[in-house]
Amino acid sequence: ADARRALAGNGLELHYQPVLDMRQGGFGSVEALVRWNHPLRGPLAPGAFLPAMAEAGLMPDLDRWVLRAACGAVADWRQRHLPDLKVAVNLTARSLEDPGLAAMVTAALEESGLPASALELEITETMALLQIQDPASILAELRARGTRVAVDDFGTGYSSLSYLRELPVEVVKLDSSFIRDLGRRPRDSR
């Protein structure tokens, strides 16, 4: 019931994590991260509330809310003072199974005025491999509409690099476990 109220009211908020561009200096994009400011429990990270939203069947509504809010905010920032800013939005497995996903993305872009080239849609490696019937065709449709597609948390599952060639993705984000201890163990440097 609380999750439904959060979606209907103003309980959810987006935080924007800057993505640094080491070649250009500074940042040119942000990643939208949803948080729930629960009236009794305070700010909640996704791990604390996404299972409840999934159980209540609210993930499509949450994805739609995040996508619309992120596109709207970034379109506004682009008009005001950051004309080249881009945004990354995570998609859930439920969204990738929805035949109306491409239409939902298009509607959010049109409503906000954000160009498709300024939107990056992220899926997790596990989602691409295990949960979706045909991720390549779904992702290809999104790319055909002008959005960028990324695989997030690569290395947490059991995929191989050869599988990435089959997916129409432009960005691969390695899981932090790959680089956390880089350079500390001699065998990792080989």
Coordinates of C-alpha atoms in Angstrom, one line a residue:
A1 CA 0.0 0.0 0.0
D2 CA 2.9 2.4 0.8
A3 CA 4.5 1.7 -2.6
R4 CA 1.2 2.5 -4.4
R5 CA 1.0 5.8 -2.4
A6 CA 4.6 6.7 -3.3
L7 CA 3.9 6.3 -7.0
A8 CA 0.7 8.2 -6.8
G9 CA 2.1 11.0 -4.7
N10 CA 5.5 12.6 -4.3
G11 CA 7.3 9.9 -2.3
L12 CA 9.7 9.0 -5.0
E13 CA 12.6 11.2 -6.1
L14 CA 15.5 10.9 -8.5
H15 CA 19.1 11.5 -7.7
Y16 CA 21.5 12.1 -10.5
Q17 CA 25.0 10.6 -10.3
P18 CA 27.5 12.3 -12.6
V19 CA 29.4 10.2 -15.1
L20 CA 32.9 11.5 -15.6
D21 CA 34.4 11.7 -19.0
M22 CA 38.1 11.3 -18.6
R23 CA 38.9 12.2 -22.2
Q24 CA 36.9 15.5 -22.3
G25 CA 37.3 16.4 -18.6
G26 CA 34.2 17.0 -16.4
F27 CA 31.0 15.2 -17.0
G28 CA 28.6 15.1 -19.9
S29 CA 26.0 12.7 -18.5
V30 CA 24.2 11.6 -15.4
E31 CA 22.6 8.4 -14.3
A32 CA 19.2 8.6 -12.8
L33 CA 18.9 6.8 -9.5
V34 CA 15.4 6.4 -7.9
R35 CA 15.0 6.8 -4.2
W36 CA 11.9 6.6 -2.0
N37 CA 11.6 9.1 0.8
H38 CA 9.4 6.9 3.0
P39 CA 7.3 8.9 5.5
L40 CA 8.2 6.7 8.4
R41 CA 11.5 5.0 7.4
G42 CA 13.1 8.0 5.7
P43 CA 15.2 7.7 2.5
L44 CA 15.3 4.2 1.1
A45 CA 17.7 2.9 -1.5
P46 CA 16.3 0.7 -4.3
G47 CA 17.3 -2.6 -2.6
A48 CA 15.0 -1.7 0.2
F49 CA 11.8 -1.1 -1.8
L50 CA 12.1 -2.6 -5.3
P51 CA 11.2 -6.1 -4.1
A52 CA 8.0 -4.8 -2.6
M53 CA 7.2 -2.9 -5.8
A54 CA 7.8 -6.0 -7.9
E55 CA 5.6 -8.1 -5.6
A56 CA 2.8 -5.5 -6.0
G57 CA 3.1 -5.5 -9.8
L58 CA 4.2 -1.9 -9.8
M59 CA 7.5 -2.2 -11.8
P60 CA 6.0 -1.0 -15.1
D61 CA 4.6 2.1 -13.3
L62 CA 7.9 2.7 -11.6
D63 CA 9.8 2.4 -14.8
R64 CA 7.4 4.8 -16.6
W65 CA 7.7 7.3 -13.7
V66 CA 11.5 7.2 -13.7
L67 CA 11.8 7.5 -17.4
R68 CA 9.4 10.5 -17.6
A69 CA 11.0 12.3 -14.6
A70 CA 14.5 11.8 -15.8
C71 CA 13.8 12.9 -19.4
G72 CA 11.9 15.9 -18.2
A73 CA 14.6 17.0 -15.7
V74 CA 17.5 16.6 -18.2
A75 CA 15.6 18.3 -21.0
D76 CA 15.1 21.3 -18.6
W77 CA 18.8 21.3 -17.7
R78 CA 19.8 21.2 -21.3
Q79 CA 17.7 24.2 -22.1
R80 CA 19.0 26.2 -19.1
H81 CA 22.7 25.6 -19.0
L82 CA 23.9 22.1 -20.0
P83 CA 23.0 21.8 -23.7
D84 CA 24.9 18.5 -24.3
L85 CA 23.9 16.7 -21.1
K86 CA 22.8 13.1 -21.5
V87 CA 21.0 10.8 -19.0
A88 CA 21.1 7.0 -18.4
V89 CA 18.0 5.2 -17.0
N90 CA 18.0 1.7 -15.8
L91 CA 15.3 -0.6 -17.2
T92 CA 13.8 -3.6 -15.3
A93 CA 13.3 -7.0 -16.8
R94 CA 9.5 -6.4 -16.7
S95 CA 9.9 -3.4 -19.0
L96 CA 12.0 -5.4 -21.5
E97 CA 9.2 -7.9 -21.6
D98 CA 6.6 -5.2 -22.3
P99 CA 5.7 -4.9 -26.0
G100 CA 4.9 -1.3 -25.4
L101 CA 8.4 -0.4 -24.2
A102 CA 9.5 1.4 -27.3
A103 CA 6.3 3.4 -27.4
M104 CA 6.7 4.3 -23.7
V105 CA 10.3 5.5 -24.4
T106 CA 9.1 7.5 -27.4
A107 CA 6.3 9.1 -25.4
A108 CA 8.7 10.2 -22.6
L109 CA 11.0 11.7 -25.1
E110 CA 8.3 13.6 -27.0
E111 CA 6.6 14.8 -23.8
S112 CA 9.9 16.2 -22.4
G113 CA 11.4 17.4 -25.7
L114 CA 14.6 15.4 -24.9
P115 CA 16.3 14.1 -28.1
A116 CA 16.6 10.4 -28.3
S117 CA 20.4 10.7 -28.6
A118 CA 20.5 12.1 -25.1
L119 CA 19.0 9.0 -23.5
E120 CA 20.9 5.8 -22.6
L121 CA 18.9 2.8 -21.5
E122 CA 20.7 0.4 -19.2
I123 CA 20.0 -3.3 -18.7
T124 CA 21.9 -5.6 -16.5
E125 CA 23.9 -8.5 -17.8
T126 CA 21.8 -11.0 -15.9
M127 CA 18.6 -9.5 -17.4
A128 CA 19.9 -9.7 -20.9
L129 CA 21.0 -13.3 -20.5
L130 CA 18.5 -15.0 -18.3
Q131 CA 15.2 -13.3 -18.1
I132 CA 14.3 -12.0 -21.6
Q133 CA 13.2 -14.2 -24.5
D134 CA 14.8 -12.1 -27.3
P135 CA 16.8 -9.2 -25.9
A136 CA 18.6 -8.5 -29.1
S137 CA 15.4 -7.6 -31.1
I138 CA 14.0 -5.5 -28.2
L139 CA 17.3 -3.6 -27.8
A140 CA 17.6 -3.2 -31.6
E141 CA 14.2 -1.5 -31.7
L142 CA 15.2 0.9 -29.0
R143 CA 18.4 1.7 -30.8
A144 CA 16.6 2.2 -34.1
R145 CA 14.6 5.0 -32.3
G146 CA 17.8 6.8 -31.6
T147 CA 18.5 5.9 -27.9
R148 CA 21.8 4.4 -26.7
V149 CA 21.7 1.0 -25.1
A150 CA 24.2 -0.1 -22.3
V151 CA 24.8 -3.3 -20.4
D152 CA 25.4 -2.5 -16.8
D153 CA 27.1 -4.6 -14.1
F154 CA 28.9 -6.8 -16.7
G155 CA 30.7 -9.5 -14.9
T156 CA 28.2 -10.3 -12.2
G157 CA 26.7 -13.2 -14.2
Y158 CA 28.1 -15.9 -16.3
S159 CA 28.2 -14.3 -19.8
S160 CA 31.1 -14.3 -22.1
L161 CA 32.4 -11.5 -24.1
S162 CA 31.3 -13.3 -27.3
Y163 CA 27.7 -12.9 -26.1
L164 CA 28.1 -9.1 -26.2
R165 CA 28.6 -9.3 -29.9
E166 CA 25.1 -10.6 -30.3
L167 CA 23.5 -7.7 -28.4
P168 CA 23.0 -4.3 -30.1
V169 CA 24.7 -2.3 -27.3
E170 CA 27.0 0.6 -27.4
V171 CA 28.3 0.7 -23.9
V172 CA 29.5 -2.0 -21.5
K173 CA 29.8 -1.0 -17.8
L174 CA 32.0 -3.4 -15.9
D175 CA 31.0 -4.4 -12.4
S176 CA 33.1 -2.8 -9.7
S177 CA 34.4 -6.3 -8.7
F178 CA 36.5 -6.3 -11.8
I179 CA 38.4 -3.2 -10.9
R180 CA 38.2 -2.9 -7.1
D181 CA 41.5 -4.7 -6.5
L182 CA 43.1 -4.0 -9.8
G183 CA 46.9 -3.7 -9.4
R184 CA 46.9 -5.2 -5.9
R185 CA 47.3 -8.8 -7.0
P186 CA 50.0 -9.6 -9.6
R187 CA 47.9 -12.2 -11.5
D188 CA 45.2 -9.6 -12.1
S189 CA 47.6 -7.5 -14.2
R190 CA 48.2 -10.3 -16.8

